[in-house]
């Protein structure tokens, strides 16, 4: 079993205060390593920064004072954001779960205690609360697993193509395949930076 997140996102605490939460997207993307805080899917697979959402961990519809509070924001994919919506277990922003219902801030170390990843990339709940989050955020969707697998395959393909390209023993077809593969991922890299 693997952690659900490859690296735990960490929100900076010295971010300059801004007038609208949407203006924090650049900083959030850096802090969340270009990935959804909840499912760890790269934003590239949802149309890059423009396709990604900003979730209010404690919903803005219930806690308006936190609407521009950076510590309450999560960079996330549309599926997780829409799944979570304004669901919240109680009336206090400070209490994110009651018994088996609610959420764990994905920047918190405790997040890993409730959700994990199988070796095949699928996401699994570890606790009843993890099960609640898993269901609400639709973490069972196949695309969570496929995106995770693709990310790893891309890294392996790029490395392999570079190794073959640098070796002397290759025919024209192999050389063409390597060049095409490296070019392909050069373009993918351009999309990933957006
Ligand atoms: Zn997500």
CSV table of N, CA and C and ligand atoms in Angstrom, one decimal, residues 36-41 52 75-81 137 139 144, ligand 1:
chain,number,residue,atom,x,y,z
A,36,UNK,N,-4.3,17.9,-7.3
A,36,UNK,CA,-5.5,18.0,-6.5
A,36,UNK,C,-5.1,17.6,-5.0
A,37,UNK,N,-5.4,18.4,-4.1
A,37,UNK,CA,-5.1,18.1,-2.7
A,37,UNK,C,-5.7,16.8,-2.2
A,38,UNK,N,-6.9,16.5,-2.7
A,38,UNK,CA,-7.7,15.4,-2.2
A,38,UNK,C,-7.3,14.1,-2.9
A,39,UNK,N,-7.2,14.1,-4.3
A,39,UNK,CA,-7.0,12.8,-5.0
A,39,UNK,C,-5.6,12.7,-5.6
A,40,UNK,N,-4.8,13.8,-5.5
A,40,UNK,CA,-3.4,13.8,-6.0
A,40,UNK,C,-3.3,13.7,-7.5
A,41,UNK,N,-4.3,14.0,-8.2
A,41,UNK,CA,-4.2,14.0,-9.7
A,41,UNK,C,-3.6,15.3,-10.2
A,52,UNK,N,-8.6,23.7,-13.1
A,52,UNK,CA,-8.7,23.3,-11.7
A,52,UNK,C,-9.5,24.3,-10.9
A,75,UNK,N,-6.3,23.6,-3.5
A,75,UNK,CA,-6.2,23.5,-5.0
A,75,UNK,C,-6.7,22.1,-5.3
A,76,UNK,N,-7.8,22.0,-6.2
A,76,UNK,CA,-8.3,20.7,-6.4
A,76,UNK,C,-9.0,20.5,-7.8
A,77,UNK,N,-9.2,19.3,-8.1
A,77,UNK,CA,-9.8,18.9,-9.4
A,77,UNK,C,-11.3,19.2,-9.3
A,78,UNK,N,-12.0,19.4,-10.5
A,78,UNK,CA,-13.4,19.7,-10.5
A,78,UNK,C,-14.2,18.6,-9.8
A,79,UNK,N,-13.9,17.3,-10.0
A,79,UNK,CA,-14.7,16.2,-9.5
A,79,UNK,C,-14.7,16.3,-8.0
A,80,UNK,N,-13.5,16.4,-7.4
A,80,UNK,CA,-13.5,16.5,-5.9
A,80,UNK,C,-14.2,17.7,-5.4
A,81,UNK,N,-14.0,18.9,-6.0
A,81,UNK,CA,-14.7,20.1,-5.5
A,81,UNK,C,-16.2,20.0,-5.6
A,137,UNK,N,-16.3,12.3,-2.5
A,137,UNK,CA,-15.4,12.8,-3.5
A,137,UNK,C,-15.2,11.9,-4.8
A,139,UNK,N,-13.8,9.0,-5.1
A,139,UNK,CA,-12.4,8.6,-5.2
A,139,UNK,C,-12.3,7.2,-5.8
A,144,UNK,N,-9.1,8.3,-11.5
A,144,UNK,CA,-8.1,8.6,-10.5
A,144,UNK,C,-6.9,7.6,-10.6
B,1,LIG,ZN1,-9.3,15.5,-7.0
